Amino acid sequence: MKPAIYILLATFSTLFVISCISSVANDKTQINISCRECAGMEVSLKKSDILPTGLEEIYQSRFDSSGRAKIEFVQDDTLSLLLVVGSKDQSDPEFFEMLYFEPRAKIDLTIENGSPTFEGDLKKINSYYTKINLIERERIKYANANYRKYLSVSSLKREAYFDSLMQFGTELKKQINLDYSLSEYYRQMLLD
């Protein structure tokens, strides 16, 4: 009788340990990245610090010879992280993009010719993030190119200049407002 109890207890203990291990594995957030032109390069996720110390690298990996990389991490809150491919100091990265993460999300990202395509969890929100990032890059490029002109004009023309900068996101805002496949939470987050 005693050996049967020991076997039963050992079985339950083993099952408990296995369920704990698989539970921890399922608690990870995961991003699988495919980028043929990135084979052998480093890839990292960085978070921005509001202090002037710059970006802090928190997760990293390296693309294998076929251009695949995987980053897994445990998180308990939503995050916006900068994905950087290539240069470690980010002065001239091959690719960079701000991404949105939620706990236990599985994101598949394919980068072809510098353009990201998403599959898996958070596909839609990260696709919009990419569009918003593109608009912001264009806005900054426009502002930098026209800065001297901005400094030399009257305050009335400066106001018109600022109004022209606001036009970059108007069409995207309409698209987000009309996308009923987004939850109200995501819609509001993107619009803000």
Coordinates of N, CA and C in Angstrom, one line a residue:
M1 N 0.8 -1.2 0.0 CA 0.0 0.0 0.0 C 0.9 1.3 0.0
K2 N 2.0 1.3 0.9 CA 2.8 2.4 0.9 C 3.5 2.7 -0.4
P3 N 4.0 1.7 -1.1 CA 4.6 2.0 -2.4 C 3.6 2.7 -3.4
A4 N 2.4 2.3 -3.4 CA 1.4 2.9 -4.3 C 1.2 4.4 -4.0
I5 N 1.2 4.7 -2.7 CA 1.0 6.1 -2.2 C 2.2 6.9 -2.7
Y6 N 3.4 6.3 -2.5 CA 4.6 7.0 -3.0 C 4.6 7.3 -4.5
I7 N 4.2 6.3 -5.2 CA 4.1 6.4 -6.7 C 3.1 7.5 -7.1
L8 N 1.9 7.5 -6.4 CA 0.9 8.5 -6.6 C 1.4 9.9 -6.3
L9 N 2.1 10.0 -5.2 CA 2.6 11.3 -4.8 C 3.7 11.8 -5.8
A10 N 4.6 10.9 -6.2 CA 5.6 11.2 -7.2 C 5.0 11.6 -8.5
T11 N 3.9 10.9 -8.9 CA 3.3 11.3 -10.2 C 2.7 12.7 -10.1
F12 N 1.9 13.0 -9.0 CA 1.4 14.3 -8.8 C 2.4 15.4 -8.8
S13 N 3.5 15.1 -8.1 CA 4.6 16.1 -8.0 C 5.2 16.3 -9.4
T14 N 5.4 15.3 -10.1 CA 6.0 15.4 -11.5 C 5.0 16.2 -12.4
L15 N 3.7 15.9 -12.3 CA 2.8 16.7 -13.1 C 2.7 18.1 -12.7
F16 N 2.8 18.4 -11.4 CA 2.8 19.8 -10.9 C 4.0 20.6 -11.4
V17 N 5.2 20.0 -11.4 CA 6.4 20.6 -11.9 C 6.3 20.9 -13.4
I18 N 5.8 19.9 -14.1 CA 5.7 20.0 -15.6 C 4.7 21.2 -15.9
S19 N 3.6 21.2 -15.2 CA 2.6 22.3 -15.4 C 3.2 23.7 -15.1
C20 N 4.0 23.7 -14.0 CA 4.7 25.0 -13.7 C 5.7 25.5 -14.8
I21 N 6.4 24.5 -15.2 CA 7.4 24.8 -16.3 C 6.7 25.3 -17.6
S22 N 5.6 24.6 -18.0 CA 5.0 25.0 -19.2 C 4.2 26.3 -19.0
S23 N 3.8 26.6 -17.8 CA 3.1 27.8 -17.5 C 4.1 29.0 -17.6
V24 N 5.3 28.8 -17.1 CA 6.3 29.8 -17.3 C 6.7 30.1 -18.7
A25 N 6.8 29.0 -19.5 CA 7.1 29.1 -20.9 C 6.0 29.9 -21.7
N26 N 4.7 29.7 -21.3 CA 3.6 30.4 -21.9 C 3.5 31.8 -21.4
D27 N 4.2 32.2 -20.4 CA 4.1 33.6 -19.9 C 5.0 34.5 -20.6
K28 N 5.8 34.0 -21.6 CA 6.8 34.8 -22.3 C 6.1 35.6 -23.4
T29 N 6.5 36.8 -23.6 CA 6.2 37.5 -24.8 C 7.3 37.2 -25.9
Q30 N 6.9 37.0 -27.1 CA 7.8 36.5 -28.1 C 7.7 37.3 -29.4
I31 N 8.8 37.6 -30.0 CA 8.8 38.2 -31.3 C 9.8 37.4 -32.2
N32 N 9.2 36.9 -33.3 CA 10.0 36.1 -34.3 C 10.2 37.0 -35.5
I33 N 11.4 37.2 -35.9 CA 11.7 38.2 -36.9 C 12.4 37.5 -38.1
S34 N 11.9 37.7 -39.3 CA 12.5 37.2 -40.5 C 12.9 38.3 -41.4
C35 N 14.2 38.3 -41.7 CA 14.8 39.4 -42.6 C 16.0 38.8 -43.3
R36 N 15.8 38.4 -44.5 CA 16.9 37.7 -45.3 C 18.1 38.6 -45.4
E37 N 17.9 39.9 -45.6 CA 19.1 40.8 -45.8 C 19.8 41.1 -44.4
C38 N 19.2 40.6 -43.3 CA 19.8 40.9 -42.0 C 20.6 39.7 -41.5
A39 N 20.8 38.7 -42.2 CA 21.5 37.5 -41.8 C 22.8 37.8 -41.1
G40 N 23.0 37.3 -39.9 CA 24.3 37.6 -39.1 C 24.3 38.9 -38.3
M41 N 23.3 39.7 -38.5 CA 23.3 41.0 -37.8 C 22.7 40.9 -36.4
E42 N 23.0 41.8 -35.6 CA 22.4 41.9 -34.2 C 21.0 42.5 -34.3
V43 N 20.1 42.1 -33.4 CA 18.8 42.7 -33.3 C 18.5 42.9 -31.8
S44 N 18.0 44.1 -31.4 CA 17.7 44.3 -30.0 C 16.4 45.1 -29.8
L45 N 15.9 44.9 -28.7 CA 14.7 45.7 -28.2 C 15.3 46.7 -27.2
K46 N 14.9 48.0 -27.3 CA 15.4 49.0 -26.4 C 14.2 49.8 -25.9
K47 N 14.4 50.3 -24.7 CA 13.4 51.2 -24.2 C 14.0 52.5 -24.0
S48 N 13.1 53.5 -24.2 CA 13.6 54.9 -24.1 C 13.5 55.3 -22.7
D49 N 14.4 56.1 -22.3 CA 14.4 56.6 -20.9 C 14.1 58.1 -21.0
I50 N 13.3 58.6 -20.1 CA 13.0 60.1 -20.1 C 14.2 60.9 -19.7
L51 N 15.2 60.3 -19.0 CA 16.4 61.0 -18.7 C 17.3 61.0 -19.9
P52 N 18.2 62.0 -19.9 CA 19.1 62.1 -21.1 C 20.2 61.0 -21.2
T53 N 20.0 59.9 -20.6 CA 21.0 58.8 -20.7 C 20.8 58.0 -22.0
G54 N 19.7 58.3 -22.7 CA 19.5 57.6 -24.0 C 18.7 56.3 -23.9
L55 N 18.9 55.5 -24.9 CA 18.2 54.2 -25.0 C 18.9 53.1 -24.2
E56 N 18.1 52.3 -23.5 CA 18.6 51.2 -22.8 C 18.2 49.9 -23.5
E57 N 19.2 49.1 -23.8 CA 19.0 47.8 -24.5 C 18.5 46.8 -23.4
I58 N 17.4 46.2 -23.7 CA 16.9 45.3 -22.7 C 16.9 43.8 -23.2
Y59 N 16.7 43.6 -24.5 CA 16.7 42.3 -25.0 C 17.4 42.3 -26.3
Q60 N 18.2 41.2 -26.6 CA 18.9 41.1 -27.8 C 19.0 39.7 -28.4
S61 N 19.3 39.6 -29.6 CA 19.5 38.4 -30.3 C 20.4 38.6 -31.5
R62 N 20.5 37.6 -32.3 CA 21.3 37.7 -33.6 C 20.6 36.9 -34.6
F63 N 20.5 37.5 -35.9 CA 19.9 36.7 -37.0 C 20.8 35.6 -37.3
D64 N 20.2 34.4 -37.6 CA 21.0 33.3 -38.0 C 21.3 33.4 -39.5
S65 N 22.0 32.4 -40.1 CA 22.4 32.5 -41.5 C 21.2 32.6 -42.5
S66 N 20.1 32.2 -42.1 CA 18.9 32.2 -43.0 C 18.1 33.5 -42.7
G67 N 18.5 34.4 -41.8 CA 17.8 35.6 -41.5 C 16.7 35.5 -40.6
R68 N 16.8 34.7 -39.6 CA 15.7 34.5 -38.6 C 16.3 34.8 -37.2
A69 N 15.5 35.5 -36.4 CA 15.9 35.8 -35.0 C 14.6 35.7 -34.1
K70 N 14.9 35.4 -32.9 CA 13.8 35.3 -31.9 C 14.2 36.0 -30.6
I71 N 13.3 36.8 -30.1 CA 13.5 37.4 -28.8 C 12.3 37.0 -27.9
E72 N 12.6 36.5 -26.7 CA 11.6 36.1 -25.7 C 11.9 36.8 -24.4
F73 N 10.8 37.3 -23.8 CA 11.0 37.9 -22.5 C 9.7 37.9 -21.7
V74 N 9.8 38.0 -20.4 CA 8.6 38.0 -19.5 C 8.3 39.5 -19.2
Q75 N 7.1 39.8 -19.3 CA 6.6 41.2 -18.9 C 5.3 41.1 -18.3
D76 N 4.9 42.1 -17.5 CA 3.6 42.1 -16.8 C 2.8 43.3 -17.1
D77 N 3.2 44.1 -18.1 CA 2.5 45.3 -18.5 C 2.7 45.5 -20.0
T78 N 2.0 46.5 -20.5 CA 2.2 46.9 -21.9 C 3.5 47.6 -22.1
L79 N 4.1 47.5 -23.2 CA 5.4 48.2 -23.5 C 5.4 48.7 -24.9
S80 N 6.1 49.8 -25.1 CA 6.5 50.3 -26.4 C 8.0 50.2 -26.4
L81 N 8.6 49.4 -27.3 CA 10.0 49.2 -27.4 C 10.5 49.5 -28.8
L82 N 11.7 50.0 -28.9 CA 12.3 50.2 -30.2 C 13.1 49.0 -30.6
L83 N 12.7 48.4 -31.8 CA 13.4 47.3 -32.4 C 14.5 47.9 -33.3
V84 N 15.8 47.5 -33.0 CA 16.9 48.0 -33.8 C 17.7 46.8 -34.4
V85 N 17.9 46.9 -35.7 CA 18.6 45.9 -36.4 C 19.9 46.5 -36.9
G86 N 21.0 45.9 -36.6 CA 22.3 46.3 -37.1 C 23.1 47.0 -36.1
S87 N 23.5 48.2 -36.4 CA 24.4 49.0 -35.5 C 24.1 49.0 -34.1
K88 N 25.0 48.6 -33.2 CA 24.8 48.6 -31.8 C 24.6 49.9 -31.2
D89 N 25.3 51.0 -31.7 CA 25.1 52.3 -31.1 C 24.0 53.1 -31.7
Q90 N 23.3 52.5 -32.7 CA 22.1 53.1 -33.3 C 22.4 54.4 -34.1
S91 N 23.6 54.7 -34.3 CA 23.9 55.9 -35.1 C 23.5 55.7 -36.6
D92 N 23.6 54.4 -37.0 CA 23.2 54.2 -38.4 C 22.6 52.7 -38.5
P93 N 21.5 52.5 -37.9 CA 21.0 51.1 -37.9 C 20.4 50.7 -39.3
E94 N 20.4 49.5 -39.6 CA 19.8 49.0 -40.9 C 18.3 49.2 -40.9
F95 N 17.7 49.0 -39.7 CA 16.3 49.1 -39.6 C 15.9 49.4 -38.1
F96 N 14.9 50.3 -37.9 CA 14.5 50.5 -36.6 C 13.0 50.9 -36.6
E97 N 12.3 50.4 -35.6 CA 10.8 50.6 -35.6 C 10.3 50.5 -34.1
M98 N 9.4 51.4 -33.8 CA 8.8 51.3 -32.4 C 7.7 50.3 -32.5
L99 N 7.7 49.3 -31.6 CA 6.7 48.3 -31.5 C 5.9 48.3 -30.2
Y100 N 4.7 47.8 -30.3 CA 3.8 47.7 -29.1 C 3.7 46.3 -28.7
F101 N 3.9 46.0 -27.4 CA 3.9 44.7 -26.8 C 2.9 44.6 -25.7
E102 N 2.3 43.4 -25.5 CA 1.4 43.1 -24.4 C 1.9 41.8 -23.8
P103 N 1.7 41.5 -22.5 CA 2.1 40.2 -22.0 C 1.7 39.0 -22.8
R104 N 2.6 38.1 -22.9 CA 2.3 36.8 -23.6 C 1.9 36.9 -25.1
A105 N 2.2 38.1 -25.7 CA 1.9 38.2 -27.1 C 2.9 37.5 -28.0
K106 N 2.5 37.0 -29.1 CA 3.4 36.3 -30.0 C 3.3 37.1 -31.3
I107 N 4.4 37.8 -31.7 CA 4.4 38.6 -32.8 C 5.4 38.1 -33.9
D108 N 5.0 38.0 -35.1 CA 5.8 37.6 -36.2 C 6.0 38.8 -37.1
L109 N 7.3 39.2 -37.3 CA 7.7 40.3 -38.1 C 8.5 39.9 -39.2
T110 N 8.2 40.3 -40.4 CA 9.0 40.1 -41.6 C 9.4 41.5 -42.1
I111 N 10.7 41.6 -42.3 CA 11.3 42.8 -42.9 C 11.8 42.5 -44.3
E112 N 11.3 43.2 -45.3 CA 11.8 43.0 -46.6 C 12.0 44.4 -47.2
N113 N 13.2 44.7 -47.7 CA 13.6 46.0 -48.3 C 13.3 47.1 -47.3
G114 N 13.4 46.9 -46.0 CA 13.2 48.0 -45.1 C 11.7 48.2 -44.7
S115 N 10.8 47.4 -45.2 CA 9.4 47.5 -44.9 C 9.0 46.3 -44.0
P116 N 8.3 46.7 -42.9 CA 7.9 45.6 -41.9 C 6.5 45.1 -42.3
T117 N 6.3 43.8 -42.1 CA 4.9 43.2 -42.2 C 4.7 42.4 -40.9
F118 N 3.6 42.5 -40.3 CA 3.3 41.8 -39.1 C 2.3 40.7 -39.3
E119 N 2.4 39.7 -38.5 CA 1.4 38.6 -38.3 C 1.4 38.2 -36.8
G120 N 0.4 37.4 -36.5 CA 0.3 37.0 -35.1 C -0.4 38.0 -34.3
D121 N -0.2 38.0 -33.0 CA -0.9 38.9 -32.0 C -0.4 40.3 -32.3
L122 N -1.3 41.2 -32.1 CA -1.0 42.7 -32.2 C -0.6 43.1 -33.6
K123 N -1.0 42.3 -34.6 CA -0.7 42.6 -36.0 C -1.3 44.0 -36.4
K124 N -2.5 44.3 -36.1 CA -3.1 45.5 -36.5 C -2.6 46.7 -35.8
I125 N -2.4 46.6 -34.5 CA -1.9 47.8 -33.7 C -0.5 48.1 -34.2
N126 N 0.4 47.1 -34.4 CA 1.8 47.4 -34.8 C 1.8 47.9 -36.3
S127 N 0.9 47.5 -37.1 CA 0.8 48.0 -38.5 C 0.5 49.5 -38.4
Y128 N -0.4 49.9 -37.6 CA -0.7 51.3 -37.4 C 0.5 52.0 -36.8
Y129 N 1.1 51.4 -35.8 CA 2.3 52.0 -35.2 C 3.3 52.4 -36.3
T130 N 3.5 51.4 -37.2 CA 4.5 51.6 -38.3 C 4.1 52.8 -39.1
K131 N 2.8 53.0 -39.5 CA 2.3 54.1 -40.2 C 2.5 55.4 -39.5
I132 N 2.2 55.4 -38.2 CA 2.4 56.6 -37.4 C 3.9 57.0 -37.3
N133 N 4.7 56.0 -37.1 CA 6.2 56.2 -37.1 C 6.7 56.8 -38.4
L134 N 6.1 56.3 -39.5 CA 6.5 56.8 -40.9 C 6.1 58.3 -41.0
I135 N 4.9 58.6 -40.6 CA 4.4 60.0 -40.6 C 5.3 60.9 -39.7
E136 N 5.7 60.4 -38.6 CA 6.5 61.2 -37.7 C 7.9 61.4 -38.3
R137 N 8.4 60.4 -38.9 CA 9.7 60.6 -39.6 C 9.7 61.6 -40.7
E138 N 8.6 61.5 -41.5 CA 8.4 62.5 -42.6 C 8.2 63.9 -42.0
R139 N 7.5 64.0 -40.9 CA 7.3 65.3 -40.3 C 8.6 65.9 -39.9
I140 N 9.4 65.1 -39.2 CA 10.7 65.6 -38.7 C 11.6 66.0 -39.9
K141 N 11.6 65.1 -41.0 CA 12.4 65.4 -42.2 C 11.9 66.8 -42.8
Y142 N 10.6 67.0 -42.9 CA 10.1 68.2 -43.4 C 10.5 69.4 -42.5
A143 N 10.3 69.2 -41.2 CA 10.7 70.3 -40.3 C 12.1 70.7 -40.4
N144 N 13.0 69.7 -40.4 CA 14.4 69.9 -40.5 C 14.8 70.6 -41.8
A145 N 14.2 70.2 -42.9 CA 14.5 70.8 -44.2 C 14.0 72.2 -44.3
N146 N 13.0 72.6 -43.5 CA 12.4 73.9 -43.6 C 12.6 74.8 -42.4
Y147 N 13.6 74.3 -41.6 CA 13.8 75.1 -40.3 C 14.3 76.5 -40.5
R148 N 15.2 76.6 -41.4 CA 15.8 78.0 -41.7 C 14.7 78.9 -42.3
K149 N 13.9 78.3 -43.1 CA 12.8 79.1 -43.7 C 11.9 79.5 -42.6
Y150 N 11.6 78.6 -41.6 CA 10.7 78.9 -40.5 C 11.2 80.0 -39.7
L151 N 12.5 80.1 -39.4 CA 13.1 81.1 -38.6 C 13.0 82.5 -39.2
S152 N 13.0 82.5 -40.5 CA 13.1 83.8 -41.2 C 11.7 84.4 -41.6
V153 N 10.6 83.7 -41.2 CA 9.3 84.2 -41.6 C 8.5 84.9 -40.4
S154 N 7.5 85.6 -40.7 CA 6.7 86.2 -39.7 C 5.9 85.2 -38.9
S155 N 5.4 85.7 -37.7 CA 4.6 84.8 -36.8 C 3.4 84.2 -37.5
L156 N 2.8 84.9 -38.4 CA 1.6 84.5 -39.1 C 2.0 83.3 -40.0
K157 N 3.1 83.4 -40.7 CA 3.5 82.4 -41.6 C 4.0 81.2 -40.8
R158 N 4.6 81.4 -39.6 CA 5.0 80.3 -38.7 C 3.8 79.5 -38.3
E159 N 2.7 80.2 -38.0 CA 1.5 79.4 -37.6 C 1.0 78.6 -38.8
A160 N 1.0 79.1 -40.0 CA 0.6 78.4 -41.2 C 1.5 77.2 -41.4
Y161 N 2.8 77.4 -41.1 CA 3.8 76.3 -41.1 C 3.4 75.2 -40.2
F162 N 3.1 75.5 -38.9 CA 2.7 74.5 -38.0 C 1.4 73.8 -38.4
D163 N 0.5 74.5 -39.0 CA -0.8 73.9 -39.5 C -0.4 72.9 -40.6
S164 N 0.5 73.2 -41.5 CA 0.9 72.3 -42.5 C 1.5 71.0 -42.0
L165 N 2.2 71.1 -40.9 CA 2.8 69.9 -40.2 C 1.7 69.0 -39.7
M166 N 0.6 69.5 -39.3 CA -0.5 68.8 -38.7 C -1.2 67.9 -39.8
Q167 N -1.1 68.3 -41.1 CA -1.8 67.6 -42.2 C -1.2 66.2 -42.4
F168 N 0.0 65.9 -42.0 CA 0.6 64.6 -42.2 C -0.3 63.5 -41.7
G169 N -0.9 63.6 -40.6 CA -1.6 62.5 -39.9 C -3.1 62.5 -40.1
T170 N -3.7 63.5 -40.9 CA -5.1 63.6 -41.0 C -5.8 62.4 -41.6
E171 N -5.2 61.9 -42.7 CA -5.8 60.8 -43.4 C -5.7 59.5 -42.6
L172 N -4.5 59.3 -41.9 CA -4.4 58.1 -41.0 C -5.4 58.2 -39.9
K173 N -5.6 59.3 -39.3 CA -6.6 59.5 -38.2 C -8.0 59.1 -38.7
K174 N -8.3 59.5 -39.9 CA -9.6 59.1 -40.5 C -9.7 57.5 -40.6
Q175 N -8.6 57.0 -41.1 CA -8.6 55.5 -41.3 C -8.7 54.8 -39.9
I176 N -8.1 55.3 -38.9 CA -8.1 54.6 -37.6 C -9.6 54.8 -37.0
N177 N -10.2 56.0 -37.2 CA -11.5 56.2 -36.7 C -12.5 55.3 -37.4
L178 N -12.3 55.0 -38.6 CA -13.3 54.1 -39.4 C -13.0 52.6 -39.3
D179 N -11.9 52.2 -38.7 CA -11.5 50.8 -38.6 C -12.2 50.2 -37.3
Y180 N -13.4 49.6 -37.6 CA -14.2 49.1 -36.5 C -13.7 47.7 -36.0
S181 N -12.7 47.2 -36.7 CA -12.1 45.9 -36.2 C -11.1 46.2 -35.0
L182 N -10.8 47.5 -34.8 CA -10.0 47.9 -33.6 C -10.9 48.0 -32.4
S183 N -10.5 47.6 -31.2 CA -11.3 47.9 -30.0 C -11.2 49.4 -29.7
E184 N -12.1 49.9 -29.0 CA -12.2 51.3 -28.6 C -10.9 51.7 -27.9
Y185 N -10.3 50.8 -27.1 CA -9.1 51.0 -26.3 C -7.9 51.3 -27.3
Y186 N -7.8 50.4 -28.3 CA -6.7 50.6 -29.3 C -6.9 51.8 -30.1
R187 N -8.1 52.0 -30.5 CA -8.4 53.2 -31.4 C -8.0 54.5 -30.7
Q188 N -8.4 54.6 -29.4 CA -8.1 55.8 -28.6 C -6.6 55.9 -28.4
M189 N -5.9 54.8 -28.1 CA -4.5 54.8 -27.9 C -3.7 55.3 -29.2
L190 N -4.2 54.8 -30.3 CA -3.5 55.3 -31.6 C -3.8 56.7 -31.9
L191 N -5.0 57.2 -31.6 CA -5.4 58.6 -31.9 C -4.6 59.5 -31.0
D192 N -4.4 59.1 -29.8 CA -3.7 60.0 -28.8 C -2.2 60.0 -29.2

